[in-house]
Amino acid sequence: MQEYIRKRVLDISSYILESKATVRQAAAVFGVSKSTVHKDMTERLPGINKKLALKIKDILEFNKAERHLRGGEATRKKYQDMMD
């Protein structure tokens, strides 16, 4: 693995760990695609640091479980703003 990729994986993982960010949020901060962040966290990180990968996996699973709630809230807010 090239060093810049390894550094990106560790940087993104520490960002997600500190902020509990979603894949989309992390991608926006680091200027890469959601696919890249997902691949980094699920495929590359376990090869670098297994313990960190397990912590990140828990955060990503939590975010996935709650995404329908966030989407519903965003839609509700959108239509509420349109009515005001």
mmCIF file of C-alpha atoms in Angstrom:
data_model
loop_
_atom_site.group_PDB
_atom_site.id
_atom_site.type_symbol
_atom_site.label_atom_id
_atom_site.label_comp_id
_atom_site.label_asym_id
_atom_site.label_seq_id
_atom_site.Cartn_x
_atom_site.Cartn_y
_atom_site.Cartn_z
ATOM 1 C CA MET A 1 0.000 0.000 0.000
ATOM 2 C CA GLN A 2 1.320 3.410 -0.899
ATOM 3 C CA GLU A 3 2.186 5.704 1.982
ATOM 4 C CA TYR A 4 -0.257 8.475 1.036
ATOM 5 C CA ILE A 5 -3.125 5.974 1.017
ATOM 6 C CA ARG A 6 -2.064 4.594 4.399
ATOM 7 C CA LYS A 7 -1.912 8.126 5.817
ATOM 8 C CA ARG A 8 -5.348 8.968 4.360
ATOM 9 C CA VAL A 9 -6.864 5.823 5.878
ATOM 10 C CA LEU A 10 -5.491 6.669 9.324
ATOM 11 C CA ASP A 11 -6.479 10.350 9.040
ATOM 12 C CA ILE A 12 -10.046 9.531 8.005
ATOM 13 C CA SER A 13 -10.396 6.859 10.675
ATOM 14 C CA SER A 14 -9.249 9.216 13.428
ATOM 15 C CA TYR A 15 -11.653 11.888 12.138
ATOM 16 C CA ILE A 16 -14.586 9.442 12.158
ATOM 17 C CA LEU A 17 -13.620 8.178 15.606
ATOM 18 C CA GLU A 18 -13.440 11.701 17.091
ATOM 19 C CA SER A 19 -16.523 13.173 15.428
ATOM 20 C CA LYS A 20 -18.701 10.083 14.849
ATOM 21 C CA ALA A 21 -18.987 11.368 11.275
ATOM 22 C CA THR A 22 -20.819 9.596 8.492
ATOM 23 C CA VAL A 23 -19.050 8.339 5.375
ATOM 24 C CA ARG A 24 -20.549 11.254 3.435
ATOM 25 C CA GLN A 25 -19.318 13.822 5.976
ATOM 26 C CA ALA A 26 -15.816 12.331 6.041
ATOM 27 C CA ALA A 27 -15.686 12.267 2.246
ATOM 28 C CA ALA A 28 -16.579 15.959 2.097
ATOM 29 C CA VAL A 29 -13.927 16.922 4.661
ATOM 30 C CA PHE A 30 -11.138 14.947 2.974
ATOM 31 C CA GLY A 31 -12.145 15.676 -0.614
ATOM 32 C CA VAL A 32 -12.578 12.079 -1.702
ATOM 33 C CA SER A 33 -15.600 10.051 -2.802
ATOM 34 C CA LYS A 34 -17.908 8.150 -0.457
ATOM 35 C CA SER A 35 -16.750 4.963 -2.182
ATOM 36 C CA THR A 36 -13.130 5.734 -1.333
ATOM 37 C CA VAL A 37 -13.945 6.390 2.321
ATOM 38 C CA HIS A 38 -16.000 3.209 2.519
ATOM 39 C CA LYS A 39 -13.274 1.113 0.891
ATOM 40 C CA ASP A 40 -10.619 2.679 3.130
ATOM 41 C CA MET A 41 -12.601 1.938 6.286
ATOM 42 C CA THR A 42 -13.851 -1.553 5.433
ATOM 43 C CA GLU A 43 -11.010 -3.049 3.402
ATOM 44 C CA ARG A 44 -7.782 -1.143 4.007
ATOM 45 C CA LEU A 45 -8.057 -0.197 7.687
ATOM 46 C CA PRO A 46 -8.351 -3.785 8.992
ATOM 47 C CA GLY A 47 -4.996 -4.533 7.363
ATOM 48 C CA ILE A 48 -3.409 -1.571 9.126
ATOM 49 C CA ASN A 49 -5.043 -1.607 12.587
ATOM 50 C CA LYS A 50 -7.621 -4.265 13.501
ATOM 51 C CA LYS A 51 -8.661 -2.707 16.836
ATOM 52 C CA LEU A 52 -9.267 0.682 15.242
ATOM 53 C CA ALA A 53 -11.144 -0.994 12.387
ATOM 54 C CA LEU A 54 -13.566 -2.594 14.862
ATOM 55 C CA LYS A 55 -14.278 0.777 16.509
ATOM 56 C CA ILE A 56 -14.868 2.405 13.130
ATOM 57 C CA LYS A 57 -17.104 -0.488 12.069
ATOM 58 C CA ASP A 58 -19.307 0.108 15.132
ATOM 59 C CA ILE A 59 -19.639 3.814 14.291
ATOM 60 C CA LEU A 60 -20.448 3.109 10.632
ATOM 61 C CA GLU A 61 -23.059 0.505 11.611
ATOM 62 C CA PHE A 62 -24.641 2.954 14.054
ATOM 63 C CA ASN A 63 -24.775 5.642 11.345
ATOM 64 C CA LYS A 64 -26.289 3.171 8.887
ATOM 65 C CA ALA A 65 -28.936 2.147 11.402
ATOM 66 C CA GLU A 66 -29.918 5.782 11.963
ATOM 67 C CA ARG A 67 -29.780 7.071 8.397
ATOM 68 C CA HIS A 68 -33.492 6.612 7.771
ATOM 69 C CA LEU A 69 -34.190 8.801 10.800
ATOM 70 C CA ARG A 70 -31.848 11.533 9.576
ATOM 71 C CA GLY A 71 -33.422 11.421 6.129
ATOM 72 C CA GLY A 72 -36.921 11.667 7.550
ATOM 73 C CA GLU A 73 -35.941 14.591 9.753
ATOM 74 C CA ALA A 74 -34.324 16.387 6.807
ATOM 75 C CA THR A 75 -37.471 15.926 4.731
ATOM 76 C CA ARG A 76 -39.688 17.146 7.559
ATOM 77 C CA LYS A 77 -37.511 20.225 8.013
ATOM 78 C CA LYS A 78 -37.513 20.905 4.264
ATOM 79 C CA TYR A 79 -41.295 20.968 4.059
ATOM 80 C CA GLN A 80 -41.628 22.865 7.315
ATOM 81 C CA ASP A 81 -39.325 25.582 5.938
ATOM 82 C CA MET A 82 -41.395 25.722 2.752
ATOM 83 C CA MET A 83 -44.577 26.343 4.774
ATOM 84 C CA ASP A 84 -43.030 29.181 6.828
#
